Amino acid sequence: MASQTQSLPEFRNEPMADFSVPVNRRAMEDALQHVRAQFGHEYDLLVGGQRIKTADKLKSVNPSHPSEVVGIHQKATPDLAARAVESAYDYFAQWGSTSPADRVRKVLTAGRLLREHKFEFDAWLVHEAGKTWPEAEADVSEAIDFCEYYAREMQRLSSPPPVFQLPGEKDEMRYFPLGVGVVIPPWNFPLAILVGMTIASLVTGNTVVIKPSSETPTVAAKFAELLLEAGFPDRSFCFLPGSGSAIGDLLVQHPKTRFIAFTGSRDVGLRINELAAKPQKGQRWIKRVIAEMGGKDAIIVDGDADLEKAVDGVAASAFGYQGQKCSACSRAIVDERVYDEFIDRLKKKAEALTVGPAEDPGNFMGPVISEGARRTILQYIDVGSKEGKPVTGGGPAPGDGYFIKPTIIADVKSGARIFQEEIFGPVLAVTKAKNFEHALQLANDSEYGLTGAVFSNTAEHLRQARERFFVGNLYLNRKCTGAMVGVHPFGGFNMSGTDSKGGGPDYLLLFLQAKSIAERVV
Ligand code: NAP
C-alpha cells in the first residue's frame, strides 16, 4: 500500500463545548429548533448507489415525547440485504485499491464536517436518543475523535516498520483490506460507535453495509449523508436500516460477508459469533467477528476512600445517560467500614438529580430509550426490591417520556439477579464487602469484564486492582465511564466482547490482513 502522506499534527481529543457559555447555549437552542423542524422527514435506503424506498416503514420517536416521530425510515427486506452485500462485494476491488492517502483525506473531511455540524448532531442525539446536552456533546466529540485518530492510524499502518532482512532477499510486510464488512451498532452511542466502526472499516479499504439500530436510524441517516458529502463513493457503503431480527442473520451468514463489526448486547453478539463461525456454500474465508458487548461494571469503594469523590464518581457512572452506557456502574461494592455513610451520601446525591425531557438543560437525566426498555428496567427494579433493600427511586419519574427515577438497592448479595444481569438503566446494586480482598472477589464475580473502578487511598490496593481486577478498562480514583479515544482504548474481557480496544493502536489491525513478501535479489 504505497501512499503519499500528508503531515498531520499530533492527535488531540476534540474539546467539548461548555454550555454555560451563552454563545454555545444559544447555538444549541437554535440547533434543537432547526432539527425539530425536520421531524417526520422520510429517509431512503442506499444500496449499490441507489436510493430505495420499501413498502414497510420504521418510525423512530423522541423518547422524551414519544408522540413525536423523529424520522421515518425504510425497512430493508432480506432481498435488499443480500443485494447490499453483493453490491459492496462488487465495489470492493475498486475501493480496496484506492490509496490510503485518499481514504485518509476523506476521513479527515468527514471529521471536519462533523465538527462544522456539531450542535446539529448534538440536537439529533437529544431528540432521538434522549441524551442530555453534555452527553450528546460527548458522543459527537468522540465521533470526531474516531475520524482524526483512525486517519492517523491508517497513515501509520500504510508504511509498516521494516521486517528483518534475510541476506539475498528483499523482505517486507504490508497490510491489505479484508472485503465486505457488516457494521451493526447499538442505539446508546448512535453516532460515536457507528462512526468508529464504519470509519475503521472504510479507511482500511473495506466496503461496508451499515445496519443502524432501529431506535436511532435518523442519526445514522444523517451520518450516511455526511459520508457522501465527504467524498466517499456511494458504492463504498450501503445504508440499510431494518430490523436486526429480520435481516441480521442474513447479513452475517452471507458468503460474501468477510467480517462483522458489532457492538450491542451479549446475546446478539454471541449469536453473530456462532453464525459467522459456520462456513456457507461458496464462502472462501473464515469470517472475522469484532464484537463488543454488555457489562455489569463495578466500582469498589475502599474503607479509606475519599467518600465525596467516590459518591460523585458512582453517581455519575450509574446515572449519567440514565445508566444506559455499557461502561455504566451498576454495582457499588463498598467496604463495611464506610458502607452506611456511603449509602446515606449517595441517596442524597441521587435524590437531588433532576429527571425530565432531554432538551431541557436543567435535567441531569433524560428518558430511557423506549417503552420496552422502561418495562424491562421496572421489572428488574421489582426483582431487585425483593433481592435487596430499596434505598431510593424505584419507579417511573413524572412526565410523558420514558422517565425512571435513579434507583439504589442496598444489601444485594452476589448471587442476586440484579448483581449478575445487565439491566441497562438507572439501577444501582450496592453490596457490602468485608475488606478489599473480598471487594475484589465480588467485583470479579461476573461473566462480564468491561469497565471497573476503585476508590482507595491505599497504594497496595490500587496495585492489586491493576493486577487482579479483571476488566478491559480499569479506572483508579475516578468514575468508570467516559473513555477517551487515543487515551483509554476501549473493549472488554469475558462476555463483554472480543476486547477489540476501539480508539487504540491495535484496532485498525482487526480490519486488515498482513501479507509477507520476500523477493530473491541475488
Ligand atoms: P442489541 O439489542 O444487541 O442491538 C444491537 C444491534 O444489533 C442493533 O443494531 C440491532 O438491530 C442489531 N441486531 C438485533 N438482532 C440482530 C441479529 N439477530 N443479528 C444481527 N444484528 C442484530 O443492543 P442495543 O440494545 O442496541 O444496545 C445495548 C447493548 O449494547 C448493551 O448490552 C450494552 O452494554 C451494549 N454496548 C456495548 C458497548 C461496548 O463497547 N462493549 C458499547 C455500547 C453498547 P435492531 O435495533 O434492528 O434490533
Coordinates of C-alpha atoms and ligand atoms in Angstrom, one line a residue:
M1 CA 0.0 0.0 0.0
A2 CA 2.1 2.9 -1.1
S3 CA 0.7 6.2 0.0
Q4 CA 1.5 9.9 -0.3
T5 CA 1.1 11.0 3.2
Q6 CA 0.2 14.5 4.3
S7 CA 1.8 15.5 7.6
L8 CA -0.8 15.7 10.3
P9 CA -0.5 17.4 13.7
E10 CA -0.4 15.1 16.7
F11 CA -3.8 13.7 17.6
R12 CA -5.7 15.7 20.2
N13 CA -9.2 14.9 21.7
E14 CA -11.9 17.2 20.4
P15 CA -12.7 19.8 23.0
M16 CA -16.3 19.6 24.4
A17 CA -18.5 22.7 24.3
D18 CA -19.3 24.3 27.6
F19 CA -23.0 25.0 27.6
S20 CA -22.8 27.5 30.4
V21 CA -21.2 29.9 27.8
P22 CA -24.1 31.9 26.4
V23 CA -23.0 31.7 22.8
N24 CA -22.9 27.9 23.0
R25 CA -26.2 27.7 24.8
R26 CA -27.8 29.8 22.1
A27 CA -26.3 27.8 19.3
M28 CA -27.6 24.6 20.9
E29 CA -31.1 26.1 21.3
D30 CA -31.1 27.1 17.6
A31 CA -29.9 23.6 16.6
L32 CA -32.7 21.9 18.6
Q33 CA -35.2 24.1 16.8
H34 CA -33.6 23.5 13.5
V35 CA -33.7 19.7 14.0
R36 CA -37.2 19.7 15.4
A37 CA -38.3 21.4 12.1
Q38 CA -37.1 18.3 10.3
F39 CA -39.1 15.8 12.4
G40 CA -41.1 13.3 10.4
H41 CA -38.9 13.5 7.3
E42 CA -38.6 10.3 5.3
Y43 CA -35.1 8.8 4.6
D44 CA -34.1 6.3 1.9
L45 CA -32.1 3.2 1.9
L46 CA -28.8 3.4 -0.1
V47 CA -27.8 0.2 -1.8
G48 CA -25.4 0.0 -4.7
G49 CA -25.5 3.8 -5.1
Q50 CA -29.3 3.7 -5.5
R51 CA -31.8 5.4 -3.1
I52 CA -34.6 2.9 -2.4
K53 CA -38.0 3.0 -0.7
T54 CA -39.7 0.0 0.8
A55 CA -43.3 -0.7 1.5
D56 CA -42.7 -1.3 5.1
K57 CA -41.5 1.7 7.2
L58 CA -39.7 2.1 10.5
K59 CA -40.5 5.1 12.7
S60 CA -38.2 6.5 15.3
V61 CA -39.7 8.5 18.1
N62 CA -38.4 11.0 20.6
P63 CA -38.2 9.2 23.9
S64 CA -38.7 12.4 25.9
H65 CA -42.0 12.9 24.0
P66 CA -43.0 9.6 22.4
S67 CA -45.8 11.0 20.4
E68 CA -43.2 12.9 18.3
V69 CA -41.9 11.0 15.2
V70 CA -38.3 12.0 14.6
G71 CA -37.7 10.1 11.4
I72 CA -39.4 7.7 9.0
H73 CA -37.1 5.1 7.5
Q74 CA -37.3 2.2 5.1
K75 CA -37.2 -1.3 6.4
A76 CA -34.8 -3.5 4.4
T77 CA -36.1 -6.9 3.3
P78 CA -33.8 -9.9 3.2
D79 CA -33.6 -9.5 -0.6
L80 CA -32.3 -6.0 -0.2
A81 CA -29.9 -7.1 2.5
A82 CA -28.5 -9.7 0.1
R83 CA -28.3 -7.1 -2.6
A84 CA -26.4 -4.8 -0.3
V85 CA -23.7 -7.4 0.5
E86 CA -23.4 -8.3 -3.2
S87 CA -23.0 -4.7 -4.3
A88 CA -20.5 -3.9 -1.6
Y89 CA -18.6 -7.0 -2.7
D90 CA -18.6 -5.9 -6.4
Y91 CA -17.2 -2.5 -5.5
F92 CA -14.6 -3.8 -3.0
A93 CA -11.8 -4.3 -5.6
Q94 CA -12.1 -0.7 -6.7
W95 CA -12.4 0.8 -3.2
G96 CA -9.7 -1.5 -1.7
S97 CA -7.2 -0.4 -4.3
T98 CA -7.6 3.4 -3.6
S99 CA -4.6 4.8 -1.9
P100 CA -4.6 5.0 1.9
A101 CA -3.8 8.7 1.5
D102 CA -7.0 9.3 -0.5
R103 CA -9.1 7.4 2.1
V104 CA -7.4 9.3 5.0
R105 CA -8.2 12.6 3.3
K106 CA -11.9 11.6 3.1
V107 CA -12.0 10.5 6.7
L108 CA -10.5 13.8 7.8
T109 CA -13.1 15.6 5.7
A110 CA -15.8 13.6 7.5
G111 CA -14.3 14.7 10.8
R112 CA -14.3 18.3 9.7
L113 CA -17.9 18.2 8.6
L114 CA -18.9 16.6 11.9
R115 CA -17.2 19.4 13.7
E116 CA -18.9 22.0 11.5
H117 CA -22.3 20.5 12.2
K118 CA -21.6 19.6 15.8
F119 CA -24.5 21.2 17.5
E120 CA -26.9 19.9 14.8
F121 CA -25.7 16.3 15.5
D122 CA -25.9 17.0 19.3
A123 CA -29.5 18.0 18.7
W124 CA -30.4 14.8 16.8
L125 CA -29.0 12.8 19.7
V126 CA -31.0 14.8 22.2
H127 CA -34.2 14.3 20.2
E128 CA -33.7 10.7 19.0
A129 CA -31.6 9.1 21.7
G130 CA -32.8 11.1 24.8
K131 CA -29.3 12.3 25.5
T132 CA -28.8 15.4 27.7
W133 CA -26.8 18.2 26.1
P134 CA -23.4 17.3 27.7
E135 CA -24.0 13.6 26.9
A136 CA -24.8 14.4 23.3
E137 CA -21.8 16.6 23.0
A138 CA -19.5 13.8 24.4
D139 CA -20.9 11.4 21.8
V140 CA -20.4 13.7 18.8
S141 CA -16.9 14.7 20.1
E142 CA -16.0 11.0 20.3
A143 CA -17.2 10.5 16.7
I144 CA -14.9 13.3 15.6
D145 CA -12.0 11.8 17.6
F146 CA -12.5 8.5 15.8
C147 CA -12.1 10.2 12.4
E148 CA -9.0 12.1 13.5
Y149 CA -7.4 9.1 15.3
Y150 CA -8.1 6.4 12.7
A151 CA -6.9 8.7 9.9
R152 CA -3.5 9.0 11.7
E153 CA -3.6 5.2 12.4
M154 CA -4.1 4.4 8.8
Q155 CA -1.2 6.7 7.9
R156 CA 1.0 4.8 10.3
L157 CA -0.1 1.4 9.0
S158 CA 0.3 2.3 5.4
S159 CA 4.1 2.4 6.0
P160 CA 4.7 -0.5 8.3
P161 CA 8.0 -0.8 10.1
P162 CA 10.6 -2.9 8.2
V163 CA 11.0 -6.5 8.9
F164 CA 14.4 -8.1 9.4
Q165 CA 16.2 -8.8 6.1
L166 CA 17.4 -12.2 5.1
P167 CA 20.7 -12.0 3.2
G168 CA 19.9 -12.2 -0.5
E169 CA 16.3 -11.2 -0.1
K170 CA 14.2 -8.1 0.0
D171 CA 11.7 -8.7 2.7
E172 CA 8.6 -6.7 3.6
M173 CA 5.1 -6.9 5.2
R174 CA 2.2 -4.9 4.0
Y175 CA -1.4 -4.6 5.1
F176 CA -4.4 -5.2 2.9
P177 CA -8.1 -4.7 3.5
L178 CA -10.4 -7.7 4.1
G179 CA -13.5 -7.3 2.0
V180 CA -17.1 -6.6 2.8
G181 CA -17.8 -5.6 6.5
V182 CA -21.2 -5.5 8.1
V183 CA -21.4 -2.8 10.7
I184 CA -24.0 -3.2 13.4
P185 CA -24.1 -0.5 16.1
P186 CA -26.3 -0.1 19.2
W187 CA -28.5 2.9 19.9
N188 CA -26.7 4.1 23.0
F189 CA -23.8 5.8 21.2
P190 CA -25.7 6.2 18.0
L191 CA -23.1 8.4 16.4
A192 CA -19.8 7.6 18.1
I193 CA -19.9 3.8 17.8
L194 CA -21.5 3.9 14.4
V195 CA -18.8 6.3 13.2
G196 CA -16.0 4.4 14.9
M197 CA -16.8 1.0 13.3
T198 CA -17.7 2.5 9.9
I199 CA -14.7 4.7 9.6
A200 CA -12.3 2.0 10.7
S201 CA -13.8 -0.3 8.0
L202 CA -13.6 2.3 5.2
V203 CA -10.2 3.9 6.0
T204 CA -8.6 0.5 5.8
G205 CA -10.1 -0.1 2.3
N206 CA -13.1 -2.3 3.1
T207 CA -16.6 -1.7 1.8
V208 CA -19.4 -1.8 4.3
V209 CA -23.0 -2.5 4.8
I210 CA -24.2 -0.2 7.7
K211 CA -27.2 -1.7 9.6
P212 CA -28.1 1.0 12.1
S213 CA -30.1 0.4 15.3
S214 CA -33.8 0.6 14.8
E215 CA -34.1 3.0 17.7
T216 CA -31.8 5.6 16.2
P217 CA -31.8 5.4 12.4
T218 CA -32.1 9.2 11.8
V219 CA -28.7 9.9 13.5
A220 CA -27.3 7.2 11.2
A221 CA -29.0 8.5 8.1
K222 CA -27.5 12.0 8.8
F223 CA -24.1 10.4 9.0
A224 CA -24.6 8.5 5.8
E225 CA -25.4 11.8 4.1
L226 CA -22.2 13.2 5.6
L227 CA -20.1 10.4 4.2
L228 CA -21.3 11.2 0.7
E229 CA -20.6 14.9 1.3
A230 CA -17.1 13.9 2.5
G231 CA -16.4 12.2 -0.9
F232 CA -17.0 8.6 -0.1
P233 CA -18.3 7.0 -3.2
D234 CA -22.0 6.0 -3.0
R235 CA -21.0 2.4 -3.6
S236 CA -18.3 2.2 -0.9
F237 CA -21.0 1.8 1.7
C238 CA -24.7 0.8 1.9
F239 CA -27.1 2.3 4.3
L240 CA -29.5 -0.4 5.3
P241 CA -31.9 0.3 8.2
G242 CA -34.2 -2.6 9.0
S243 CA -35.0 -4.9 11.9
G244 CA -32.0 -6.8 13.2
S245 CA -34.1 -9.9 13.8
A246 CA -35.3 -9.8 10.1
I247 CA -32.1 -9.2 8.2
G248 CA -29.3 -9.6 10.8
D249 CA -28.8 -13.4 10.3
L250 CA -28.8 -13.0 6.5
L251 CA -26.1 -10.2 6.6
V252 CA -23.9 -12.3 9.0
Q253 CA -24.3 -15.6 7.1
H254 CA -24.0 -14.2 3.6
P255 CA -21.0 -16.0 2.0
K256 CA -19.6 -12.7 0.7
T257 CA -19.5 -11.1 4.1
R258 CA -15.9 -11.0 5.2
F259 CA -16.2 -9.5 8.7
I260 CA -18.8 -8.3 11.2
A261 CA -18.1 -5.3 13.4
F262 CA -20.8 -5.4 16.1
T263 CA -21.5 -3.5 19.3
G264 CA -24.5 -4.4 21.3
S265 CA -25.9 -7.0 23.8
R266 CA -24.3 -10.2 24.8
D267 CA -27.0 -12.4 23.4
V268 CA -27.0 -10.8 19.9
G269 CA -23.1 -10.8 19.9
L270 CA -22.9 -14.5 20.8
R271 CA -25.5 -15.3 18.1
I272 CA -23.5 -13.4 15.5
N273 CA -20.3 -15.1 16.6
E274 CA -21.9 -18.5 16.3
L275 CA -23.5 -17.9 12.9
A276 CA -20.4 -16.4 11.5
A277 CA -18.3 -19.4 12.5
K278 CA -20.2 -21.7 10.2
P279 CA -18.9 -21.6 6.6
Q280 CA -21.6 -21.1 4.0
K281 CA -21.7 -22.6 0.5
G282 CA -19.3 -20.6 -1.7
Q283 CA -17.6 -18.9 1.2
R284 CA -13.8 -18.7 0.9
W285 CA -12.7 -17.3 4.2
I286 CA -13.0 -17.6 8.0
K287 CA -15.2 -14.6 8.9
R288 CA -13.8 -12.2 11.4
V289 CA -16.1 -11.1 14.3
I290 CA -15.3 -7.9 16.2
A291 CA -17.9 -7.9 18.9
E292 CA -18.2 -5.5 21.8
M293 CA -20.9 -6.5 24.2
G294 CA -22.6 -5.8 27.6
G295 CA -21.3 -5.0 31.0
K296 CA -22.0 -5.3 34.7
D297 CA -19.5 -2.8 35.8
A298 CA -18.5 -2.4 39.4
I299 CA -16.9 0.4 41.4
I300 CA -15.1 -0.6 44.6
V301 CA -15.1 1.9 47.5
D302 CA -12.4 1.1 49.9
G303 CA -12.5 1.8 53.7
D304 CA -10.1 4.8 53.4
A305 CA -11.5 6.2 50.1
D306 CA -12.3 9.9 49.7
L307 CA -16.1 9.4 50.1
E308 CA -17.1 12.6 48.5
K309 CA -15.2 11.7 45.3
A310 CA -16.4 8.1 45.5
V311 CA -20.1 9.2 45.8
D312 CA -19.7 11.7 42.9
G313 CA -17.9 9.0 40.7
V314 CA -20.5 6.4 41.4
A315 CA -23.5 8.7 40.8
A316 CA -22.1 10.0 37.5
S317 CA -21.2 6.5 36.4
A318 CA -24.5 4.9 37.5
F319 CA -27.0 7.6 36.4
G320 CA -25.3 9.5 33.6
Y321 CA -27.3 8.9 30.4
Q322 CA -29.8 7.0 32.6
G323 CA -27.4 4.2 33.2
Q324 CA -27.5 3.2 29.5
K325 CA -23.8 3.0 28.9
C326 CA -22.0 -0.3 28.6
S327 CA -19.5 1.3 30.9
A328 CA -22.1 2.4 33.5
C329 CA -21.6 1.4 37.1
S330 CA -24.3 -1.0 38.1
R331 CA -22.7 -2.4 41.2
A332 CA -21.1 -0.5 44.0
I333 CA -19.0 -2.7 46.3
V334 CA -18.4 -0.9 49.5
D335 CA -16.1 -1.6 52.4
E336 CA -18.1 -2.3 55.6
R337 CA -16.3 0.5 57.5
V338 CA -17.9 3.2 55.3
Y339 CA -20.9 1.3 53.9
D340 CA -23.7 3.1 55.8
E341 CA -22.2 6.6 55.4
F342 CA -21.6 5.9 51.7
I343 CA -25.3 4.9 51.2
D344 CA -26.5 8.0 53.1
R345 CA -24.5 10.3 51.0
L346 CA -25.3 8.6 47.7
K347 CA -29.0 8.6 48.5
K348 CA -28.9 12.4 49.0
K349 CA -27.0 12.8 45.8
A350 CA -29.4 10.6 43.8
E351 CA -32.4 12.4 45.1
A352 CA -31.0 15.7 44.1
L353 CA -30.7 14.6 40.4
T354 CA -33.2 16.1 38.1
V355 CA -35.1 13.8 35.6
G356 CA -37.1 15.0 32.6
P357 CA -37.0 15.9 28.9
A358 CA -33.5 15.7 27.5
E359 CA -33.9 19.0 25.6
D360 CA -34.2 20.9 28.9
P361 CA -30.6 21.6 30.0
G362 CA -31.8 21.8 33.6
N363 CA -32.2 18.0 33.6
F364 CA -29.3 15.7 34.6
M365 CA -31.2 12.6 33.4
G366 CA -33.4 12.2 30.4
P367 CA -35.6 9.3 29.4
V368 CA -34.6 5.7 28.8
I369 CA -34.7 4.7 25.1
S370 CA -38.1 3.1 24.7
E371 CA -41.2 1.8 26.3
G372 CA -39.8 -1.8 26.1
A373 CA -36.6 -0.7 27.9
R374 CA -38.7 1.1 30.5
R375 CA -40.8 -2.0 31.1
T376 CA -37.7 -4.3 31.4
I377 CA -36.0 -1.9 33.8
L378 CA -39.1 -1.6 36.0
Q379 CA -39.3 -5.4 36.1
Y380 CA -35.7 -5.5 37.3
I381 CA -36.5 -2.9 40.0
D382 CA -39.3 -5.2 41.2
V383 CA -36.9 -8.2 41.3
G384 CA -34.2 -6.2 43.0
S385 CA -36.5 -4.8 45.6
K386 CA -37.0 -8.4 46.8
E387 CA -33.3 -9.3 46.5
G388 CA -32.1 -6.3 48.5
K389 CA -33.2 -3.2 50.4
P390 CA -34.6 -0.3 48.3
V391 CA -32.9 2.9 49.2
T392 CA -34.4 5.4 46.8
G393 CA -36.1 5.7 43.4
G394 CA -37.8 2.6 42.4
G395 CA -40.3 3.7 39.7
P396 CA -41.2 6.0 36.9
A397 CA -40.5 9.7 37.1
P398 CA -43.3 12.2 36.1
G399 CA -43.8 13.2 32.5
D400 CA -45.0 11.6 29.3
G401 CA -41.5 10.4 28.3
Y402 CA -39.9 7.2 29.3
F403 CA -38.5 8.5 32.6
I404 CA -37.3 6.4 35.5
K405 CA -36.0 7.7 38.8
P406 CA -32.4 7.0 39.8
T407 CA -32.7 3.8 41.8
I408 CA -30.5 2.4 44.5
I409 CA -30.9 -1.0 46.1
A410 CA -28.7 -1.9 49.0
D411 CA -27.6 -5.2 50.7
V412 CA -27.6 -7.0 47.4
K413 CA -25.9 -10.4 47.5
S414 CA -23.6 -11.6 44.7
G415 CA -26.0 -14.4 43.6
A416 CA -28.8 -11.9 43.1
R417 CA -30.1 -11.3 39.5
I418 CA -29.5 -7.6 39.9
F419 CA -25.9 -8.3 40.8
Q420 CA -25.3 -10.5 37.8
E421 CA -27.6 -9.4 34.9
E422 CA -27.1 -6.3 32.8
I423 CA -30.2 -4.1 33.4
F424 CA -29.1 -1.1 31.2
G425 CA -31.0 1.5 33.2
P426 CA -30.5 3.8 36.2
V427 CA -30.5 1.0 38.7
L428 CA -27.5 0.5 41.1
A429 CA -27.0 -2.5 43.4
V430 CA -24.9 -1.8 46.5
T431 CA -23.1 -4.7 48.2
K432 CA -21.1 -4.7 51.4
A433 CA -17.5 -6.1 51.4
K434 CA -15.6 -7.3 54.5
N435 CA -12.3 -6.0 53.2
F436 CA -10.5 -5.1 50.0
E437 CA -9.8 -8.7 49.1
H438 CA -13.4 -9.6 49.4
A439 CA -14.4 -6.5 47.4
L440 CA -12.1 -7.7 44.5
Q441 CA -13.6 -11.1 44.7
L442 CA -17.1 -9.7 44.5
A443 CA -16.2 -7.3 41.6
N444 CA -14.8 -10.2 39.6
D445 CA -17.8 -12.4 40.3
S446 CA -19.4 -11.6 36.9
E447 CA -19.5 -13.2 33.5
Y448 CA -18.7 -9.7 32.1
G449 CA -15.5 -7.7 32.4
L450 CA -15.9 -4.3 30.7
T451 CA -15.1 -1.4 33.0
G452 CA -14.4 -1.1 36.7
A453 CA -13.1 1.5 39.1
V454 CA -11.6 1.6 42.6
F455 CA -11.7 4.5 45.0
S456 CA -8.9 3.9 47.6
N457 CA -6.0 5.7 49.3
T458 CA -4.1 2.5 49.8
A459 CA -1.3 2.2 47.2
E460 CA -1.1 -1.5 47.7
H461 CA -4.8 -1.9 47.0
L462 CA -4.5 0.1 43.8
R463 CA -1.6 -2.1 42.8
Q464 CA -3.7 -5.2 43.4
A465 CA -6.5 -3.8 41.3
R466 CA -4.2 -3.2 38.5
E467 CA -3.1 -6.8 38.6
R468 CA -6.4 -8.6 39.5
F469 CA -9.5 -6.5 38.7
F470 CA -10.5 -8.5 35.6
V471 CA -11.8 -5.8 33.3
G472 CA -10.8 -4.3 29.9
N473 CA -10.9 -0.7 31.2
L474 CA -9.9 0.0 34.8
Y475 CA -10.1 3.4 36.4
L476 CA -8.5 4.4 39.7
N477 CA -10.0 7.1 41.9
R478 CA -12.3 8.3 39.1
K479 CA -15.6 7.3 37.5
C480 CA -15.8 4.3 35.2
T481 CA -17.4 6.0 32.2
G482 CA -16.1 8.5 29.7
A483 CA -13.3 6.6 27.9
M484 CA -11.5 8.9 25.5
V485 CA -10.2 8.0 22.1
G486 CA -6.5 7.5 22.0
V487 CA -6.2 7.7 25.8
H488 CA -8.4 4.8 27.0
P489 CA -8.5 2.2 24.2
F490 CA -11.9 0.5 24.9
G491 CA -13.0 -3.1 25.0
G492 CA -14.0 -5.7 27.5
F493 CA -12.9 -9.1 28.8
N494 CA -15.1 -12.3 29.2
M495 CA -18.6 -11.9 27.9
S496 CA -18.1 -8.2 27.4
G497 CA -16.6 -9.0 24.0
T498 CA -13.5 -9.5 21.9
D499 CA -11.5 -6.8 23.7
S500 CA -11.0 -5.0 20.4
K501 CA -9.8 -1.8 22.0
G502 CA -11.6 0.8 19.9
G503 CA -9.7 4.1 19.8
G504 CA -6.4 2.4 20.4
P505 CA -3.4 1.4 18.3
D506 CA -4.4 -2.3 17.9
Y507 CA -7.9 -1.5 16.5
L508 CA -7.3 -1.0 12.7
L509 CA -5.4 -4.2 12.5
L510 CA -8.7 -6.0 13.1
F511 CA -9.9 -4.6 9.7
L512 CA -6.7 -5.6 7.8
Q513 CA -4.7 -8.7 6.8
A514 CA -1.0 -8.7 6.6
K515 CA 0.9 -10.0 3.6
S516 CA 4.5 -11.0 3.9
I517 CA 6.6 -10.6 0.7
A518 CA 10.1 -11.9 0.1
E519 CA 11.9 -11.3 -3.2
R520 CA 15.1 -13.1 -4.0
V521 CA 17.6 -10.5 -5.1
V522 CA 20.8 -12.5 -5.9
Ligands
NAP1 P1 -28.8 -5.1 20.7 O1 -30.2 -5.3 21.0 O2 -27.9 -6.3 20.8 O3 -28.7 -4.4 19.3 C1 -27.5 -4.0 18.7 C2 -27.6 -4.0 17.2 O4 -27.8 -5.4 16.8 C3 -28.8 -3.3 16.7 O5 -28.5 -2.6 15.5 C4 -29.8 -4.4 16.4 O6 -30.8 -4.1 15.4 C5 -28.9 -5.5 15.9 N1 -29.5 -6.8 15.9 C6 -30.5 -7.3 16.7 N2 -30.7 -8.6 16.4 C7 -29.7 -9.0 15.5 C8 -29.4 -10.2 14.9 N3 -30.1 -11.3 15.1 N4 -28.4 -10.2 14.0 C9 -27.7 -9.1 13.8 N5 -27.9 -7.9 14.4 C10 -29.0 -7.8 15.2 O7 -28.2 -4.0 21.7 P2 -28.7 -2.5 22.0 O8 -29.9 -2.6 22.8 O9 -28.8 -1.8 20.7 O10 -27.5 -1.9 22.8 C11 -27.3 -2.0 24.2 C12 -26.3 -3.1 24.4 O11 -25.1 -2.7 23.8 C13 -26.0 -3.3 25.9 O12 -25.8 -4.6 26.2 C14 -24.6 -2.5 26.0 O13 -23.8 -2.9 27.1 C15 -24.0 -2.9 24.7 N6 -23.0 -1.9 24.3 C16 -21.7 -2.3 24.4 C17 -20.6 -1.5 24.2 C18 -19.2 -1.9 24.2 O14 -18.3 -1.2 23.7 N7 -18.9 -3.0 24.8 C19 -20.9 -0.1 23.8 C20 -22.3 0.2 23.7 C21 -23.3 -0.6 24.0 P3 -32.3 -3.6 15.8 O15 -32.1 -2.3 16.5 O16 -32.9 -3.5 14.5 O17 -32.8 -4.7 16.7

